[in-house]
mmCIF file of C-alpha atoms and ligand atoms in Angstrom:
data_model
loop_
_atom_site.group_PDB
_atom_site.id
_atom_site.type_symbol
_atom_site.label_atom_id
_atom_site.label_comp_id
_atom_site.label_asym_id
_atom_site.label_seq_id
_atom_site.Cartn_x
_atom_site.Cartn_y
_atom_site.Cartn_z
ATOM 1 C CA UNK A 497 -0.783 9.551 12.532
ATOM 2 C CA UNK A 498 -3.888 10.943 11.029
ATOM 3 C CA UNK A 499 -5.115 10.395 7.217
ATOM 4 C CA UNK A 500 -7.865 12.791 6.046
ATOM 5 C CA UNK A 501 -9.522 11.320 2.700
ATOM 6 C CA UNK A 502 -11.581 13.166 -0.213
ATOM 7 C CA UNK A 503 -13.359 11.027 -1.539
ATOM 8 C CA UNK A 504 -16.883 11.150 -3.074
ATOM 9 C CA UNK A 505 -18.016 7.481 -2.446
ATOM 10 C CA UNK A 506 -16.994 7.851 1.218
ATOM 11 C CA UNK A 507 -19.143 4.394 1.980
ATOM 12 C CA UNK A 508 -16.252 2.474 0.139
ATOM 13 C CA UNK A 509 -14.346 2.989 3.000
ATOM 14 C CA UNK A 510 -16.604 0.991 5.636
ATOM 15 C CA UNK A 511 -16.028 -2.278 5.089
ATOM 16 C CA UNK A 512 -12.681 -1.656 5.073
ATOM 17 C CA UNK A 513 -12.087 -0.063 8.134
ATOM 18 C CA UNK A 514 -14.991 -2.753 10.297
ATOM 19 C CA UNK A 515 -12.609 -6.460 9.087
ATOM 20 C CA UNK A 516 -9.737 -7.658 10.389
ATOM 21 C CA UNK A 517 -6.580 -5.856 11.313
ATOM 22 C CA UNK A 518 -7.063 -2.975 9.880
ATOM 23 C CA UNK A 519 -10.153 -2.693 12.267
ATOM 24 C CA UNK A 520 -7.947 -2.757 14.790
ATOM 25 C CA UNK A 521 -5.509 -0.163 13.890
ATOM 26 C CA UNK A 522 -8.396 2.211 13.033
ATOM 27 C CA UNK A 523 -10.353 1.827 16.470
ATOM 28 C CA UNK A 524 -7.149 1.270 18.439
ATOM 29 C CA UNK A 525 -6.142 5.108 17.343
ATOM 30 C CA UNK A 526 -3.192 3.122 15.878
ATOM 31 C CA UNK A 527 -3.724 5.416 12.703
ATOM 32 C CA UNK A 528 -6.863 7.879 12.271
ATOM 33 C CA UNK A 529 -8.372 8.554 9.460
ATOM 34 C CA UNK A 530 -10.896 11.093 8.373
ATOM 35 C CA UNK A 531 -13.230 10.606 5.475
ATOM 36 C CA UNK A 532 -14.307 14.332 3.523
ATOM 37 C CA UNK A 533 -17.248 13.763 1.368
ATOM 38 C CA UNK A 534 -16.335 16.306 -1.522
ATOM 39 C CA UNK A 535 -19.903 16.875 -2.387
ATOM 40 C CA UNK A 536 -20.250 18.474 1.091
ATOM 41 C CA UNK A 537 -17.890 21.380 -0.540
ATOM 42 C CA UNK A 538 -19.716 21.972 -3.695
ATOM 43 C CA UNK A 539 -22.415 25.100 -4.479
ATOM 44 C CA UNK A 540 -25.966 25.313 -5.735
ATOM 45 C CA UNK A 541 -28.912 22.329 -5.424
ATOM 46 C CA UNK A 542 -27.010 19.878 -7.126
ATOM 47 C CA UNK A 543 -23.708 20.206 -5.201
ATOM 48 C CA UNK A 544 -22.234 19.665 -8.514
ATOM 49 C CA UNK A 545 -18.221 18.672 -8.242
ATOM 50 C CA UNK A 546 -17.701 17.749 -12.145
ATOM 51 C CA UNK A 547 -18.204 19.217 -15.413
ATOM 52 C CA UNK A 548 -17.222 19.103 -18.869
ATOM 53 C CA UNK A 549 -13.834 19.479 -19.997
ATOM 54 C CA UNK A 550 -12.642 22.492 -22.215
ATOM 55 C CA UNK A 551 -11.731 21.373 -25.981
ATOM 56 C CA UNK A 552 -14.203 18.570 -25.708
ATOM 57 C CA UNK A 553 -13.369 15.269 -25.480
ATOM 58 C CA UNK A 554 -15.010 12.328 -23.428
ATOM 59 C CA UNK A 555 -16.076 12.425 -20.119
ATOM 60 C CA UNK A 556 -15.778 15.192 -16.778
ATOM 61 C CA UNK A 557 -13.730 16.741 -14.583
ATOM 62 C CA UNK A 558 -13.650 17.337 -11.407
ATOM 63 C CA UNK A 559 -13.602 21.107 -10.365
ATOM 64 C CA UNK A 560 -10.905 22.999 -8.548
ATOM 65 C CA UNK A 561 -12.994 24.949 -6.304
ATOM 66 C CA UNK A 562 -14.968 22.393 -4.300
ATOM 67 C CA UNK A 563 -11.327 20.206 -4.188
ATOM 68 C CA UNK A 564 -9.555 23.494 -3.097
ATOM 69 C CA UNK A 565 -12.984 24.344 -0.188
ATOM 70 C CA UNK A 566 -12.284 20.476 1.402
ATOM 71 C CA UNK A 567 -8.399 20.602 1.380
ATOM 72 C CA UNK A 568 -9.159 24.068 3.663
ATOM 73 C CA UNK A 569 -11.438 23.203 5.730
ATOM 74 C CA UNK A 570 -9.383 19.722 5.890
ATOM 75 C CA UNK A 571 -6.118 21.763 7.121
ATOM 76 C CA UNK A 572 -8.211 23.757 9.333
ATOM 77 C CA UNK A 573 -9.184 21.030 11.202
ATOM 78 C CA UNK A 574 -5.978 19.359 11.374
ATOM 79 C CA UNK A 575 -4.462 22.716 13.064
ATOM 80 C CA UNK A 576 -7.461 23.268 15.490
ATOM 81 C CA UNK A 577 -6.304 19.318 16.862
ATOM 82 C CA UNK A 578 -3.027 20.065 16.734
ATOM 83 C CA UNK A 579 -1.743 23.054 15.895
ATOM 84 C CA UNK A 580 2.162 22.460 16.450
ATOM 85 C CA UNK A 581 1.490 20.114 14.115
ATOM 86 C CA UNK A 582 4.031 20.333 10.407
ATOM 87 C CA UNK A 583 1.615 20.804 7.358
ATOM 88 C CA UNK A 584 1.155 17.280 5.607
ATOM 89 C CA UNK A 585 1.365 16.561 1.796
ATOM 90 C CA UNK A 586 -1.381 16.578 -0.569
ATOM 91 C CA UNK A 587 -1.361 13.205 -2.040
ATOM 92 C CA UNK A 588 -3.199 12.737 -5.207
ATOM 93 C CA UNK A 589 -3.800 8.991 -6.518
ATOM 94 C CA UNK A 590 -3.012 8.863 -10.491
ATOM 95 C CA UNK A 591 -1.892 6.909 -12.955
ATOM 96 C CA UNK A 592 0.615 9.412 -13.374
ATOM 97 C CA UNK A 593 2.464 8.797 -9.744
ATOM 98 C CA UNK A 594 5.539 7.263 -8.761
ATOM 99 C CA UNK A 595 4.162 3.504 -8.520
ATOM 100 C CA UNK A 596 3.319 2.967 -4.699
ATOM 101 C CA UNK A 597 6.213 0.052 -3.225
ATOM 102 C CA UNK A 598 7.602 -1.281 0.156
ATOM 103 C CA UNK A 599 9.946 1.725 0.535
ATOM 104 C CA UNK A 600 6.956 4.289 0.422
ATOM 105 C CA UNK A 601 5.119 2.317 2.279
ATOM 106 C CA UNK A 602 7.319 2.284 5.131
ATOM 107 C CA UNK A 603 8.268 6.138 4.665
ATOM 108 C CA UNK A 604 4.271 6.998 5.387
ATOM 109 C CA UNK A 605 3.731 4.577 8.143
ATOM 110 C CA UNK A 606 6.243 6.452 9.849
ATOM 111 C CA UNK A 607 5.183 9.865 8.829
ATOM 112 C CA UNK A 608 2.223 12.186 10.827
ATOM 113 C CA UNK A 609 -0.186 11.230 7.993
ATOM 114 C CA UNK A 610 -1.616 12.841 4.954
ATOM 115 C CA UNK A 611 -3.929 14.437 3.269
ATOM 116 C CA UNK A 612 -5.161 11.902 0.247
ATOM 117 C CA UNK A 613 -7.366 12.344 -2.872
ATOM 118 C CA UNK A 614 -9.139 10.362 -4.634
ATOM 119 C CA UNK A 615 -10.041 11.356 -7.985
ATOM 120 C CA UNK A 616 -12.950 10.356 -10.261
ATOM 121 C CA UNK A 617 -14.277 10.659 -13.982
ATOM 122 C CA UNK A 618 -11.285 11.850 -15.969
ATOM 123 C CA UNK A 619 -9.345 13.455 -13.649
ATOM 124 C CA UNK A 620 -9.550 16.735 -11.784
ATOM 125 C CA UNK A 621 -9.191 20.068 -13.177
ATOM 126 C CA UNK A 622 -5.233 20.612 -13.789
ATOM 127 C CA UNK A 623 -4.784 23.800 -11.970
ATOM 128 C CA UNK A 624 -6.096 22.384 -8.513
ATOM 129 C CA UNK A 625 -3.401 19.814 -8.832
ATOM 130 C CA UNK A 626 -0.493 22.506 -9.638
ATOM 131 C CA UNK A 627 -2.197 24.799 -6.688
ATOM 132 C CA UNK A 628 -2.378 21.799 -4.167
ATOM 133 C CA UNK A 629 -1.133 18.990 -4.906
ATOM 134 C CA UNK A 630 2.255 17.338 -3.215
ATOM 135 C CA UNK A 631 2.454 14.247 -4.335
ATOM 136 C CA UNK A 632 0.927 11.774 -6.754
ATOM 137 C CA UNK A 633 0.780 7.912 -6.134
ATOM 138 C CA UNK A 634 -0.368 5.273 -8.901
ATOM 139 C CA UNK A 635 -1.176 1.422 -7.522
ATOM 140 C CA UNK A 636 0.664 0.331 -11.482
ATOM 141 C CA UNK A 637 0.033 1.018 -14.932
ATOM 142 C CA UNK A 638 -3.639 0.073 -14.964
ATOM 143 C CA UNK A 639 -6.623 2.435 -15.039
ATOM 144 C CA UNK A 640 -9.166 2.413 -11.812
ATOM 145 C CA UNK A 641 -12.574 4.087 -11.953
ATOM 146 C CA UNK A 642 -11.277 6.046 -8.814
ATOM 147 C CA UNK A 643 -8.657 6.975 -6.274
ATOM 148 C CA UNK A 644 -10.541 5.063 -3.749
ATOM 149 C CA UNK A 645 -9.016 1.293 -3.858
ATOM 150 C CA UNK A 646 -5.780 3.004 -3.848
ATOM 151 C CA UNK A 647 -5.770 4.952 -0.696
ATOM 152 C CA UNK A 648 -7.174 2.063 0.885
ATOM 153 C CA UNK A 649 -4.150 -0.027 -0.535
ATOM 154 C CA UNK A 650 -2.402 2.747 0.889
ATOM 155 C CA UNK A 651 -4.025 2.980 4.170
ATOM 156 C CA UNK A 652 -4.295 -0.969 4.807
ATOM 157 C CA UNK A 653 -0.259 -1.511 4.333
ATOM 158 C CA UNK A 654 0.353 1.324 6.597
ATOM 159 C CA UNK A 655 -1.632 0.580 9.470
ATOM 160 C CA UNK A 656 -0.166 -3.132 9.512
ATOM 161 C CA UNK A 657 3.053 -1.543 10.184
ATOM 162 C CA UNK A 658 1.917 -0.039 13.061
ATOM 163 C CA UNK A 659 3.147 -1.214 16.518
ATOM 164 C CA UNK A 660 0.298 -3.578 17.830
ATOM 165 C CA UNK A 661 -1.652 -4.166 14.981
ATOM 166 C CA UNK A 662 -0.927 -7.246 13.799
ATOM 167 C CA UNK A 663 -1.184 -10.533 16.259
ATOM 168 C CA UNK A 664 2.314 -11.384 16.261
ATOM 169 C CA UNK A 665 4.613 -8.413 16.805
ATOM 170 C CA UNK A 666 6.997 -8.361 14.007
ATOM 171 C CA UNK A 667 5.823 -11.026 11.546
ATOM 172 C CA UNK A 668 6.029 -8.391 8.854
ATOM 173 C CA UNK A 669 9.595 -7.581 8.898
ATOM 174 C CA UNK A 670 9.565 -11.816 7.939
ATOM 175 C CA UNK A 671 7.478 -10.487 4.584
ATOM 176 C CA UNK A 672 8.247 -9.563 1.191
ATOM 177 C CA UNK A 673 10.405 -7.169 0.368
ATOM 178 C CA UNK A 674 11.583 -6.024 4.110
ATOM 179 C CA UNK A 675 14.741 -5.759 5.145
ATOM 180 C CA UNK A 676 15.000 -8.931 7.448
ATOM 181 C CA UNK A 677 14.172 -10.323 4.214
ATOM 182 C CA UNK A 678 16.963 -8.359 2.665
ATOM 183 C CA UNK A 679 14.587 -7.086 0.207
ATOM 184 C CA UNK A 680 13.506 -10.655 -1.208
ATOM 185 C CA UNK A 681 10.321 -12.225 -1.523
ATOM 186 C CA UNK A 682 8.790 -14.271 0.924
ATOM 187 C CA UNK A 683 8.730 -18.107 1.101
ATOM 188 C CA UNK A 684 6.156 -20.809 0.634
ATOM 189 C CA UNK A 685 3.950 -21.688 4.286
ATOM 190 C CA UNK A 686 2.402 -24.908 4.637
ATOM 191 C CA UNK A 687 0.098 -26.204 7.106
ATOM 192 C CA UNK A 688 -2.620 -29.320 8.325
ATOM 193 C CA UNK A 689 -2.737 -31.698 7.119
ATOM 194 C CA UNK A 690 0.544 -32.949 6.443
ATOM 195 C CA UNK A 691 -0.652 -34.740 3.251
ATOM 196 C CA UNK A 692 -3.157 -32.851 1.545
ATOM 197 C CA UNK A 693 -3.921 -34.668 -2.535
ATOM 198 C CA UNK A 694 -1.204 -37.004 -2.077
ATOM 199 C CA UNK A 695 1.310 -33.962 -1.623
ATOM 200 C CA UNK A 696 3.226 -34.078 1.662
ATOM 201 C CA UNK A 697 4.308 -30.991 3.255
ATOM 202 C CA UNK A 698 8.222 -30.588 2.601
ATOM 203 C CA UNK A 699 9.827 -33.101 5.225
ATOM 204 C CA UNK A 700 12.278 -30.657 6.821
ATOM 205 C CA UNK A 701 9.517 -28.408 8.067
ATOM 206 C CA UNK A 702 8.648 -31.363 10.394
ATOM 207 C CA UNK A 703 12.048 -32.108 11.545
ATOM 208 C CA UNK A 704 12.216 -29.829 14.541
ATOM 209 C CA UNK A 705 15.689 -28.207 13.470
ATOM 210 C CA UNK A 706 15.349 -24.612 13.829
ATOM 211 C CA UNK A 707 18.520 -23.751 11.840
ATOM 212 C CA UNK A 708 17.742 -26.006 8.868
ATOM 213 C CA UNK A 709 14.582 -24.983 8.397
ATOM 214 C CA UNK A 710 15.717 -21.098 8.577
ATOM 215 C CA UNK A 711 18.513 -22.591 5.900
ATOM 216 C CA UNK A 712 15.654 -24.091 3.587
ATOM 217 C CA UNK A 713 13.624 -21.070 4.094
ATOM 218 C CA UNK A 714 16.003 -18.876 2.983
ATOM 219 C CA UNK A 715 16.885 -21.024 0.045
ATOM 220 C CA UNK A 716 13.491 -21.098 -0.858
ATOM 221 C CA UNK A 717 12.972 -17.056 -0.569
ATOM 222 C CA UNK A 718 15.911 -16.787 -2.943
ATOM 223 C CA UNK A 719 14.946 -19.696 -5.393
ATOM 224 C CA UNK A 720 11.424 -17.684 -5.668
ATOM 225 C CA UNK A 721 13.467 -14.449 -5.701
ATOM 226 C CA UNK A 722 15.608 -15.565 -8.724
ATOM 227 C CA UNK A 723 12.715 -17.292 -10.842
ATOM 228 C CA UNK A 724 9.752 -14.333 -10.461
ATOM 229 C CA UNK A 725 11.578 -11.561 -9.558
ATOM 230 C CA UNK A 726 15.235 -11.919 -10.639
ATOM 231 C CA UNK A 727 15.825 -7.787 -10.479
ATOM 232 C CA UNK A 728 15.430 -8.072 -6.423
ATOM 233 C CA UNK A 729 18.232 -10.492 -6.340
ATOM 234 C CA UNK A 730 19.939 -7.927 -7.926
ATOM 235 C CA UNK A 731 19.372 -5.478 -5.805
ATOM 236 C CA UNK A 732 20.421 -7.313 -2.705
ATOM 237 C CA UNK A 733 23.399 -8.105 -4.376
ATOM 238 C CA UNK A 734 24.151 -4.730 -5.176
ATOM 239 C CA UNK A 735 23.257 -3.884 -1.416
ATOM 240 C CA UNK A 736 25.763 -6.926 -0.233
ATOM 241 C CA UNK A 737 23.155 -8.362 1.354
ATOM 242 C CA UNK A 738 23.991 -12.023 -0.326
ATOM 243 C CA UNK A 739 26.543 -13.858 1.691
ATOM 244 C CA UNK A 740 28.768 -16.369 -0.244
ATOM 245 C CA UNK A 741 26.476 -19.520 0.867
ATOM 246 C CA UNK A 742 23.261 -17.613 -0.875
ATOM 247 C CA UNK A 743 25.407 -16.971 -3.927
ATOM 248 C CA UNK A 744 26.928 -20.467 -4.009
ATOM 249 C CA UNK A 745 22.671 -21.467 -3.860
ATOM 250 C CA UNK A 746 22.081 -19.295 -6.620
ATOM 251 C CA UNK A 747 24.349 -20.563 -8.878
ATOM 252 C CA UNK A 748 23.752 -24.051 -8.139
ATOM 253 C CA UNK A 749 19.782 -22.915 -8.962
ATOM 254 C CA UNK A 750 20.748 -21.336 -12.623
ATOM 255 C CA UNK A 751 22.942 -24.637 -13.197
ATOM 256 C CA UNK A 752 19.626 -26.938 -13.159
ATOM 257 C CA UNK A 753 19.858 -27.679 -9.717
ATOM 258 C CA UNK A 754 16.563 -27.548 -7.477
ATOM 259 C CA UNK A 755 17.321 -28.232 -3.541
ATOM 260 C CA UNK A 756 20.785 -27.848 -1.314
ATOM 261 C CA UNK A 757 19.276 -28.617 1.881
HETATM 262 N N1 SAM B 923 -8.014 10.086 -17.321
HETATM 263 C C1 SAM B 923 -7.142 9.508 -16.366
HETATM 264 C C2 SAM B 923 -5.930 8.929 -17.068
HETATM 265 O O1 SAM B 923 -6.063 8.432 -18.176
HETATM 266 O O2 SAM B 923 -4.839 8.958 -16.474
HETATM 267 C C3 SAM B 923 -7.798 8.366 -15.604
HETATM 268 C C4 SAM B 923 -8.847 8.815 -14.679
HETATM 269 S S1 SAM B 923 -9.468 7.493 -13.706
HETATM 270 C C5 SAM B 923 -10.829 6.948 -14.638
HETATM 271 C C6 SAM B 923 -10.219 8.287 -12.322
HETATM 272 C C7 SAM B 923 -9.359 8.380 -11.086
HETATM 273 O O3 SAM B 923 -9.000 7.080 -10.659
HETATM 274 C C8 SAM B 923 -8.048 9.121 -11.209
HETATM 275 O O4 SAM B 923 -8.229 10.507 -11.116
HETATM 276 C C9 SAM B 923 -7.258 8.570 -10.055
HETATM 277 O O5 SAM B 923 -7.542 9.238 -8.846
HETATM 278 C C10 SAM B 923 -7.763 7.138 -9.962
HETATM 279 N N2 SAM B 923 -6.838 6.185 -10.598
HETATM 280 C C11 SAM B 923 -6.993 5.575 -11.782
HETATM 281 N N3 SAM B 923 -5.985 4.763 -12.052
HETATM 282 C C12 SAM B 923 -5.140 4.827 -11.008
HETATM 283 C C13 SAM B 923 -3.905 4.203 -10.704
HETATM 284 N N4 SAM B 923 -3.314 3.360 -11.533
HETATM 285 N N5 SAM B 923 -3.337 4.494 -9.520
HETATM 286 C C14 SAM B 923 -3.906 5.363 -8.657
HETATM 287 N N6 SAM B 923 -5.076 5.982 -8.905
HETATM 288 C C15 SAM B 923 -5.692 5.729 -10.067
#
């Protein structure tokens, strides 16, 4: 899987891709990724890649012809490695995307890659983004300086899906919104000490008893599930995912009631 960025602050990228797991995925080949410094694409001295907008207004825009120079050369060396290769989307970060989630997520770490932009300033120039562009992903209804946290959002919950990255194989399907999670959120982990300000680390975690503790995990996934994010429960519901003990939980939860263990 290979992901080409075009970025202009390509040094954002660094520490990202030097820590932790995602250090792994990138060095292990796990995912590749390309960083396109737009600038490199842009005419005269200046290797200008904004200006000002037509009809006024605040701030610039970025131009269409050093965006449309990368995206070629960018596909040009994506067929020279492998040309059997299908063409990749165009992905363009915005606030105007479908907001990024678990399901896309999974869809691109399974996918050969992409090619993903990271706008600046106010925007780029409209007509680029009819030419070229594929797809458009927002991070949520908030307004970043630049495209670049998000592809890196992007890029970091890909590459922990890929085979090998993280330390132990699988613990991801055991997170927030997977499947083996049915969709629901994840529950609370404790750890040393055992008492830690007087509070004591929730007594059935000690006992040793594999299926209570699943039991009490699960209650506590859906007792999270129901209080911060009631529209998941919902979901899994809809998806009959809920067996008749969860339900019996749940209602025993919205009648006042805190623990079935
Ligand atoms: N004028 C634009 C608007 O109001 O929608 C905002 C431009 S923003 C200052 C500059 C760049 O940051 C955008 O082109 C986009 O690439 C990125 N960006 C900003 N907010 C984003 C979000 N919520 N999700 C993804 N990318 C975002």
């Amino acid at each position: 899987m290979r992901f080409d960025v075009i970025t202009l602050f390509p040094e954002l990228f660094a520490p990202f891709l030097s820590s932790g797991i995602n250090r792994r995925a990138f060095e292990s080949g796990a995912v590749e990724l390309k960083l396109w410094q737009l600038r490199d694409y842009a005419d005269g001295t200046y290797r200008r890649v904004d200006d000002r907008p037509f009809g006024g207004g605040p701030g610039m825009v970025m131009l269409a012809e050093p965006l449309e120079k990368c995206l070629l050369a960018i596909r040009e060396d994506r067929a020279a490695q492998s040309p059997n290769q299908p063409k990749v989307p165009t992905v363009l970060f915005s606030p105007i995307g479908q907001t990024l989630n678990h399901a896309g997520v999974e869809s691109w770490s399974q996918s050969d890659g992409a090619i993903l932009i990271c706008g600046r300033y106010e925007g780029l120039d409209q007509r680029f983004i009819d030419a070229h562009v594929d797809v458009q992903i927002s991070l949520g209804d908030f307004v970043l300086s630049g495209g670049e946290i998000a592809a890196i959002a992007l890029l970091d919950a890909v590459a922990r899906l890929q085979p090998g990255v993280l330390n132990d194989e699988g613990s991801h399907q055991m997170d927030s919104f997977n499947p083996a999670l049915d969709g629901l959120l994840d529950c609370g982990h404790y750890t040393r000490p055992e008492a830690w300000h007087d509070e004591r680390v929730p007594p059935i975690l000690m006992s040793g008893h594999h299926a209570d503790i699943a039991k009490w995990r699960r209650q506590q996934s859906l007792a999270l599930t129901q209080t911060h994010r009631p529209d998941l429960i919902e979901s899994a519901r809809a998806l009959g995912k809920l067996s008749a003990k969860d339900e019996h939980f749940l209602r025993h939860l919205t009648s006042g009631g805190t623990s079935l263990a």
